[in-house]
Amino acid sequence: MSRPIPAGPVLTRRGLLAAGGLLVTVALAPRAFADAGGEGGAGPAVLRPELPGSLKSTPGLAAWIHIDAAGRATVFSGKAELGQGIRGALLQVVAEALDMPPPAITLVSADTGRVPDEGLTAGSHSMQDGGTALLIAGANVRMLLMREAARQLALPEAGVETTGRGVVAAKDGRVLGYGPLAAALSLEVEAVANPPLRAPASYRSMGRDIPRPDIPAKLTGGEAFVQDLRLPGMLHARLVRGPSYGTSLTAPDMAAARAAPGVAGVVERGGFRAVVADTEWQAITAMRLAQRSASRRDLGPLPAGQGPDVLRAMPSRRINVEGLPGASSRGGPRRLVSNYSRPWLSHGSIGPSCAVALLKDGALTLWSHSQGVFDMQRATAELVGLPPERVRVIHTPSAGCYGQNGADDVTAEAGLIAMAFPGRPVRLQWMREQEFGWEPCGCGMTTRLEASLDAAGHIASWKHEVWSNAHNNRATDASGYLAAHELDPALAWPEQKPIPMPEGDGDRNANPLYAFANMEVRYRFVPEPVLRASALRSLGGHLNVFSIESMLDELAALAGTDPLAFRLAHMDDPRARDVMIAATDRFGWARRPRGNGRRGCGMGFARYKNLGAYCAVAMEVEVTPETGAVSVLRVEAAVDAGQPASPDGIRNQVEGGIVQSLSWALREAVTFDSEKRTSFDWGSYPILRFADVPGSVSVHVLARPGQPFLGAGETAQGPASAALANAIADATGLRLRHMPFTPARVKSALGPLYPG
Amino acid sequence: MTVSLTVNGTAHDIASPPDTPLLYVLRDELGLNAAKYGCGLGQCGACTVHLDGRAIFSCVTPLAAAAGRRVTTLEGLGGPDSMNPLQQAFLDEQAAQCGYCIAGMIMRAQALLDVTPHPDEATIRAHMQPNLCRCGTHMRILRAIRRAARPAGATRADALPAAPGPRTASATASAAPAHTAPASDHPAAATPCAATEAGLPVCALDMRQLDAGEEL
Amino acid sequence: MSPTARPGPSRRRSRMLLAAGTALGLAVGAALALALVLRPAIAPITPPGRDAFAPDLVRRGAGLAALGDCAVCHTAPGGAALAGGRALPTPFGTLYSDNITPDPATGIGTWSEAAFARALREGVDREGRHLYPALPYEHFTHVTDADVSALYAFLMTRRPVRAPAPENELIFPLNFRPLLAGWKLMFLHEGGIAPDPARSAAWNRGAYLVQGLGHCGGCHSPRNLAGAEEGGAPFAGGSAEGWDAPPLDASNPGAARWSEAALTAYLSTGAAPGHGAAAGPMGPVTHGLSQVPPEDVAAIATYIAWSLSGGQGGATPPRAAATAPAPAARAAAAARAEPEGATLFAGACAGCHGAGAPMAGQGRPDLSQMTDLAAPGPANTLRAILGGIEPPVDGRGPKMPGFADSFTDPQVAALTRYLRARYSADAPWPDLAPAIRTAREELSR
């Protein structure tokens, strides 16, 4: 089954559509509307469960790879570049699989008109699912090319080899290019699960540090982001909204906005309001005119002054993650109970969300930085009242999102606005304060851990309880968008649902990878949302890992054991042990400076979701008791992501994850009063700046030749925050269990009697 | 009525109203991409450009304030084939994740290097304080600035500040064999992952990284 | 031990007047005060150690030290807390604050409580040398014995830091300390504050803290030629670090809008709804107060609210409509009078301070409520425009960029004239150019 590319503008200079002659066949699989990829999107149906990665849903090779007569390859991926460098990594994978030079490959990604539906780009699945699909699809194509070459040269298949230069060579020196070979065969075949793979020892692309292809434009002012898209006749739109989600303006002055200079029109559909103007500044000016209004709260009051512990007092549903109720009641004589929490967090993308929409000839094209262009296509179609095949969503990069920020909403809203301006592209840009006020936050969470030690200082029982709202509320139909609740009639929000294990959401990583006796893990899922929330990098994994790894240090102290030795004594997984040893060896753990009241060291470990990459982080900090300031002096991390496709890409992600996690733990909390969020700018939502980032961060990528890819983009979030708390405790004896550890809190917690 | 504005050495007659923030003049009237809308409040630095050689927030600088003065944007430093030393250093360090803040970062740092070619680490960090990065690329950005700030002919030891705390990593990393796989056939390919250290498989660091300082 | 000087960053103007004051004090009082000049040393003690002090006393001392802002002056940038060495440039040279950690060699480790009390209340160090009035002993003289004990307990239980204070670099004759005895004879009124039984406990507590350790008058009271606070006009407004410290009496343009609750919020966080944010030297003050027991902050608010309501005099400003939002007519007139300023405001400021901007929806004040724009002088407005505002507590709060690098002097002047015309009913400030130059110079230090 195939479908034509919907009518839509073609940005030839961006190379969004390749030159003619390219046969694009995208299998339009029936929708499963089931959780795919563990991140809650609707996702495509599984057609070939025996195939690896995303080939399960899209088994046909032609959907993934096309080789033209000149021997250039075009590769189609459903995974999107979110700033995580996935384009470069995928290119390295497919170049290796095809055994071609990366520059001879064009990668087309996340365009509903052109690429296979791979669900969301989320949950550290891009390498595991998308990378694996390209690896196997590429190997299939290489196999077919070699087979064809052998046939043409009348040699046995073993008599030919690829060379890395896009040709098949025979031992006798004869050479056939991929172009002519591809022309002689059809890729309209399904992949096989086990094509011959190139041996890791002979890798030419994978495992090497190849510069990312998207960086030069970002260093020189090239057109790199959806914000940079400038289509002929494009209009600029701004929304007219109250200060934050759950509020509305009591008397927006749309008439004043309509009369403002340059205003092409206003859109008013129920409570959904936008101004549209010829230039951005005109749109902003008109928006401010319309926004001169008081606001009111339309929903119940927010729990002002209360932290995430408010969740414990709300109705919850108990989900048994591991162990029977009461399993942890057995155990050793020495028991410890600790509670941990983190507040609601903002994604804090540096660029507020933006989208461009164009309604032309009855078809809507959306340029979006959504993580889920396929869900977007279906749900926006429903919102604007078009059949899905008349909507095309083309992923276009923006500032890093780290989960569901305003990207999906702004795209749907741009679509709504564009429906009123047929033939005119409309660029909708959320303002900074709208991003802070309206985006879904990362969930506030709280945990209670109880454990006991036996006489030998070994963990004899372990109980972990976690309270959380749903972490994934991505739209799979129109009702998941903000705008659907402003329209008249408004839609009802879909029911909030937890993501089931093994991926989990609030309970993600709540089940320790360690081998503990008498283990019991409970998820208290709180269906009623406190703040509007959705996916933020690592979901519940951040607080759960923080809790487990903090608790381990507390128990190690109780047992009088070194924190590393204590962990190793409870860990059977050799790869987990390897990253712990690698990080701490490089850190100089055995010779580390011991807590002197100000300086101290700590570590943290996790395997993300117990399915993805392994990561261990060791950290040295200095605490200034007089001010409460915490300085991170140096960080050593080790990560096992399976076969690294792009080692530097992994280092970059883990470095960034560590710094971001430190920012969460040291500074961040979304504040609110009973009516609205009060974090609306970088003054009311401070994050780490240059003066506060670590003295050094070193990330060490373990080589795992030929091992399956393990997603690494989120694996550092929990371990880094835990290592921080453990290092502070080592330095000062002060155990901080509730983030953020701001200077005022640290100073207050240490108190004037602190002997440091 | 137009306002005359000199951007990257070229004079333009600008039709935008004089209260228009420079950011929108650069982006929407002159079609320049580098300066970015980040907050519109002068709090994040994504919009940083130079005005008479000083780093400023273009999102809160009205056109009227820039008229008759010298505006330089990232595009004015160098293009993809003519990167200036700082841009090249960012490329060499792969100092970007999403890259949205990077144009502002380069402009902020360039303003420092124009006045203080060899700043120390504390000076660099203090100077970069107005600019926010959310991806956590700070360590690479700092490396890139240090790389560009290195005196000509200087070795790494005399150009880079000592990392705080014990230095245990660099020796082992430097000792790791860099190439155990066949030389690459790919022009763009660099170092493979196949070394062994302390009984563990490790991914050897390429020379670019070794050259870069403490954040191995 | 180094020469002792405890200049506060918030007292630059007082030091600028110090020369005149000291000379005057010499002429009038030297002969009479000969006996006062020569003060005996107090015998050194063995540092008592941490265990010598009751934990509750130390805790109480911590709150008092935060209230008194000890660490603000006695900590060098990037230096160890309370170890001194903070440089204070003055027209007469540079003063350096002393190390008040209990280091025996370079701090106050060998000071007995009596020696500490004498320094605090009389401005004489353990060895008998006079201290410069940058240490506000004209306020600290009011501190009770119990609070001196608590402060002493707090300081003597800090981590000793070996850090000799740099030598002061003062011009002759100000480097001659005995001159200070004459100054004290005239301006130091020793003794405690008698409670007013007719008033509430909170008011009395507030009066004591404000006039004593809090030394609010150090900035918020005018000073005479001798650099001493004018006793007849307490809290009538002063200056600090180039900023004008607004009056805390009824003459404050925003006096009527300050409630006790708003003052409490402002003092402990640096911001309160409907009021401008703490800026300049008030930032560290609010940072200190964020660590003070809430009941003490509330007591200070009680007293200041009483003072603002006319409790200690001060003529209510004649402008009836000063607190009302600027009427549209004024906006239009201001734009006509200052078209360049209006344009600059629209492009640079309106994103936060204009109608319909996000700050408005968050309860942040309209500029017509900024006392700085209704102040007699432009100092604070210029400093905010040029240098911006940073949140004082945990980096969280009102944050404004500085425009020093984006605006020329004439542009700053045009914007400032426009702001004054639009948001206050007062007469225009005179020629702004010299004030802008001064503000830039101070900013670049």
Tab-separated table of C-alpha atoms in Angstrom, chain A residues 427-624:
chain	number	residue	atom	x	y	z
A	427	ARG	CA	4.923	31.011	11.411
A	428	LEU	CA	3.783	30.743	15.004
A	429	GLN	CA	6.329	31.466	17.716
A	430	TRP	CA	5.533	30.979	21.397
A	431	MET	CA	6.930	33.691	23.620
A	432	ARG	CA	9.363	32.782	26.366
A	433	GLU	CA	6.766	33.328	29.068
A	434	GLN	CA	4.228	31.252	27.156
A	435	GLU	CA	6.686	28.365	27.025
A	436	PHE	CA	7.259	28.575	30.781
A	437	GLY	CA	3.578	29.046	31.497
A	438	TRP	CA	1.930	26.587	29.166
A	439	GLU	CA	4.324	23.776	28.291
A	440	PRO	CA	3.887	20.475	30.107
A	441	CYS	CA	6.295	20.353	33.048
A	442	GLY	CA	8.412	17.436	34.118
A	443	CYS	CA	6.531	15.722	36.954
A	444	GLY	CA	7.156	16.483	40.563
A	445	MET	CA	7.658	13.187	42.396
A	446	THR	CA	8.288	11.741	45.784
A	447	THR	CA	9.607	8.392	46.987
A	448	ARG	CA	9.835	6.445	50.207
A	449	LEU	CA	12.522	3.819	50.538
A	450	GLU	CA	12.911	1.361	53.359
A	451	ALA	CA	15.700	-1.177	53.605
A	452	SER	CA	17.388	-3.347	56.132
A	453	LEU	CA	20.857	-4.780	56.583
A	454	ASP	CA	21.709	-8.219	57.828
A	455	ALA	CA	24.413	-8.863	60.355
A	456	ALA	CA	27.041	-9.020	57.646
A	457	GLY	CA	26.123	-5.581	56.359
A	458	HIS	CA	24.362	-6.937	53.312
A	459	ILE	CA	21.003	-5.610	52.159
A	460	ALA	CA	18.390	-7.982	53.522
A	461	SER	CA	15.236	-6.241	52.344
A	462	TRP	CA	14.310	-3.386	50.065
A	463	LYS	CA	11.086	-1.477	49.599
A	464	HIS	CA	10.620	1.336	47.138
A	465	GLU	CA	7.420	3.367	46.822
A	466	VAL	CA	7.034	6.174	44.338
A	467	TRP	CA	4.197	8.704	43.933
A	468	SER	CA	3.771	10.419	40.607
A	469	ASN	CA	1.365	11.739	38.004
A	470	ALA	CA	1.584	10.353	34.476
A	471	HIS	CA	4.777	11.346	32.725
A	472	ASN	CA	3.508	11.023	29.226
A	473	ASN	CA	0.579	12.994	27.997
A	474	ARG	CA	1.493	13.343	24.356
A	475	ALA	CA	-1.402	13.866	22.029
A	476	THR	CA	-2.472	10.805	20.116
A	477	ASP	CA	-5.658	12.534	19.055
A	478	ALA	CA	-6.880	16.117	18.976
A	479	SER	CA	-7.885	16.153	22.620
A	480	GLY	CA	-4.246	16.007	23.677
A	481	TYR	CA	-3.518	19.543	22.477
A	482	LEU	CA	-3.959	22.696	24.536
A	483	ALA	CA	-5.868	24.402	21.768
A	484	ALA	CA	-8.553	21.713	21.786
A	485	HIS	CA	-9.492	22.907	25.254
A	486	GLU	CA	-9.795	26.520	24.218
A	487	LEU	CA	-12.014	25.881	21.220
A	488	ASP	CA	-15.765	26.058	21.541
A	489	PRO	CA	-16.901	23.383	22.118
A	490	ALA	CA	-13.835	22.276	24.024
A	491	LEU	CA	-12.710	18.658	24.055
A	492	ALA	CA	-12.105	16.759	27.262
A	493	TRP	CA	-8.544	15.845	28.137
A	494	PRO	CA	-7.778	12.189	27.588
A	495	GLU	CA	-7.457	10.040	30.653
A	496	GLN	CA	-3.967	10.081	32.136
A	497	LYS	CA	-2.305	6.713	31.904
A	498	PRO	CA	0.952	5.398	33.221
A	499	ILE	CA	3.361	3.731	30.811
A	500	PRO	CA	3.532	0.075	31.792
A	501	MET	CA	6.759	-1.620	32.745
A	502	PRO	CA	9.321	-2.644	31.636
A	503	GLU	CA	9.757	0.938	30.445
A	504	GLY	CA	7.502	2.553	33.007
A	505	ASP	CA	7.055	6.235	33.630
A	506	GLY	CA	6.777	7.290	37.273
A	507	ASP	CA	8.128	3.850	38.127
A	508	ARG	CA	10.819	3.918	35.469
A	509	ASN	CA	13.993	2.533	37.059
A	510	ALA	CA	12.149	2.032	40.360
A	511	ASN	CA	13.100	-1.649	40.160
A	512	PRO	CA	16.780	-1.732	41.034
A	513	LEU	CA	19.179	-3.547	38.779
A	514	TYR	CA	20.940	-4.656	41.947
A	515	ALA	CA	20.356	-8.052	43.450
A	516	PHE	CA	18.499	-7.330	46.671
A	517	ALA	CA	16.780	-9.895	48.806
A	518	ASN	CA	13.117	-9.447	49.755
A	519	MET	CA	12.439	-6.722	47.250
A	520	GLU	CA	9.166	-4.852	46.955
A	521	VAL	CA	8.537	-1.984	44.517
A	522	ARG	CA	5.249	-0.077	44.353
A	523	TYR	CA	4.103	2.681	42.064
A	524	ARG	CA	1.431	4.928	43.570
A	525	PHE	CA	0.067	6.345	40.370
A	526	VAL	CA	-1.820	9.596	40.973
A	527	PRO	CA	-4.244	10.101	38.071
A	528	GLU	CA	-5.268	13.668	38.888
A	529	PRO	CA	-2.627	16.020	37.510
A	530	VAL	CA	-1.196	18.747	39.727
A	531	LEU	CA	0.562	20.830	37.072
A	532	ARG	CA	0.188	20.117	33.387
A	533	ALA	CA	2.969	17.608	32.818
A	534	SER	CA	4.468	15.351	30.210
A	535	ALA	CA	7.713	13.637	29.320
A	536	LEU	CA	10.951	15.168	30.565
A	537	ARG	CA	14.247	13.430	29.883
A	538	SER	CA	14.380	10.122	31.809
A	539	LEU	CA	10.839	10.502	33.212
A	540	GLY	CA	10.672	8.951	36.665
A	541	GLY	CA	14.111	7.444	36.191
A	542	HIS	CA	15.664	10.617	37.521
A	543	LEU	CA	14.125	10.524	40.982
A	544	ASN	CA	14.016	6.732	41.237
A	545	VAL	CA	17.707	6.381	40.473
A	546	PHE	CA	18.446	9.332	42.714
A	547	SER	CA	16.546	7.619	45.506
A	548	ILE	CA	18.109	4.185	45.045
A	549	GLU	CA	21.632	5.500	44.713
A	550	SER	CA	21.244	7.873	47.661
A	551	MET	CA	19.807	5.072	49.764
A	552	LEU	CA	22.722	2.838	48.854
A	553	ASP	CA	25.156	5.397	50.208
A	554	GLU	CA	23.090	5.793	53.342
A	555	LEU	CA	23.127	2.027	53.815
A	556	ALA	CA	26.826	1.768	53.013
A	557	ALA	CA	27.479	4.318	55.733
A	558	LEU	CA	25.317	2.315	58.110
A	559	ALA	CA	27.251	-0.815	57.180
A	560	GLY	CA	30.579	0.956	57.398
A	561	THR	CA	31.400	-0.047	53.836
A	562	ASP	CA	32.885	1.919	50.958
A	563	PRO	CA	30.078	3.009	48.604
A	564	LEU	CA	31.692	1.419	45.565
A	565	ALA	CA	32.409	-1.857	47.311
A	566	PHE	CA	28.874	-1.862	48.704
A	567	ARG	CA	27.414	-1.483	45.227
A	568	LEU	CA	29.656	-4.135	43.705
A	569	ALA	CA	28.688	-6.515	46.484
A	570	HIS	CA	25.075	-6.248	45.358
A	571	MET	CA	25.557	-6.204	41.599
A	572	ASP	CA	25.716	-9.292	39.443
A	573	ASP	CA	25.465	-7.716	35.997
A	574	PRO	CA	29.046	-7.688	34.677
A	575	ARG	CA	28.458	-4.727	32.401
A	576	ALA	CA	27.130	-2.711	35.308
A	577	ARG	CA	30.184	-3.622	37.314
A	578	ASP	CA	32.408	-2.643	34.410
A	579	VAL	CA	31.072	0.899	34.130
A	580	MET	CA	31.277	1.403	37.884
A	581	ILE	CA	34.868	0.246	37.891
A	582	ALA	CA	35.758	2.223	34.781
A	583	ALA	CA	34.368	5.472	36.157
A	584	THR	CA	35.850	5.086	39.606
A	585	ASP	CA	39.247	3.917	38.313
A	586	ARG	CA	39.552	6.978	36.167
A	587	PHE	CA	38.293	9.108	39.013
A	588	GLY	CA	40.930	7.732	41.362
A	589	TRP	CA	38.272	6.507	43.769
A	590	ALA	CA	40.649	4.621	46.014
A	591	ARG	CA	42.861	7.678	46.434
A	592	ARG	CA	40.039	10.194	46.505
A	593	PRO	CA	40.169	13.040	48.979
A	594	ARG	CA	38.097	12.055	51.972
A	595	GLY	CA	35.428	14.260	53.413
A	596	ASN	CA	37.079	17.135	55.289
A	597	GLY	CA	33.911	19.065	55.974
A	598	ARG	CA	34.052	20.858	52.660
A	599	ARG	CA	35.307	18.515	49.983
A	600	GLY	CA	33.893	15.119	49.288
A	601	CYS	CA	33.258	12.533	46.611
A	602	GLY	CA	30.276	10.493	45.573
A	603	MET	CA	29.100	8.164	42.871
A	604	GLY	CA	25.908	7.063	41.209
A	605	PHE	CA	24.960	4.348	38.766
A	606	ALA	CA	22.057	3.245	36.626
A	607	ARG	CA	21.206	1.271	33.596
A	608	TYR	CA	18.574	3.453	32.022
A	609	LYS	CA	15.219	1.665	32.258
A	610	ASN	CA	17.280	-1.451	33.011
A	611	LEU	CA	17.157	-1.793	29.219
A	612	GLY	CA	19.328	0.989	27.837
A	613	ALA	CA	22.851	2.230	28.377
A	614	TYR	CA	24.783	1.684	31.594
A	615	CYS	CA	26.216	4.766	33.191
A	616	ALA	CA	28.312	5.402	36.290
A	617	VAL	CA	29.248	8.872	37.495
A	618	ALA	CA	31.828	9.817	40.113
A	619	MET	CA	32.076	13.358	41.319
A	620	GLU	CA	34.100	15.572	43.632
A	621	VAL	CA	32.433	18.601	45.162
A	622	GLU	CA	33.301	21.455	47.445
A	623	VAL	CA	30.667	22.850	49.771
A	624	THR	CA	31.012	26.332	51.217
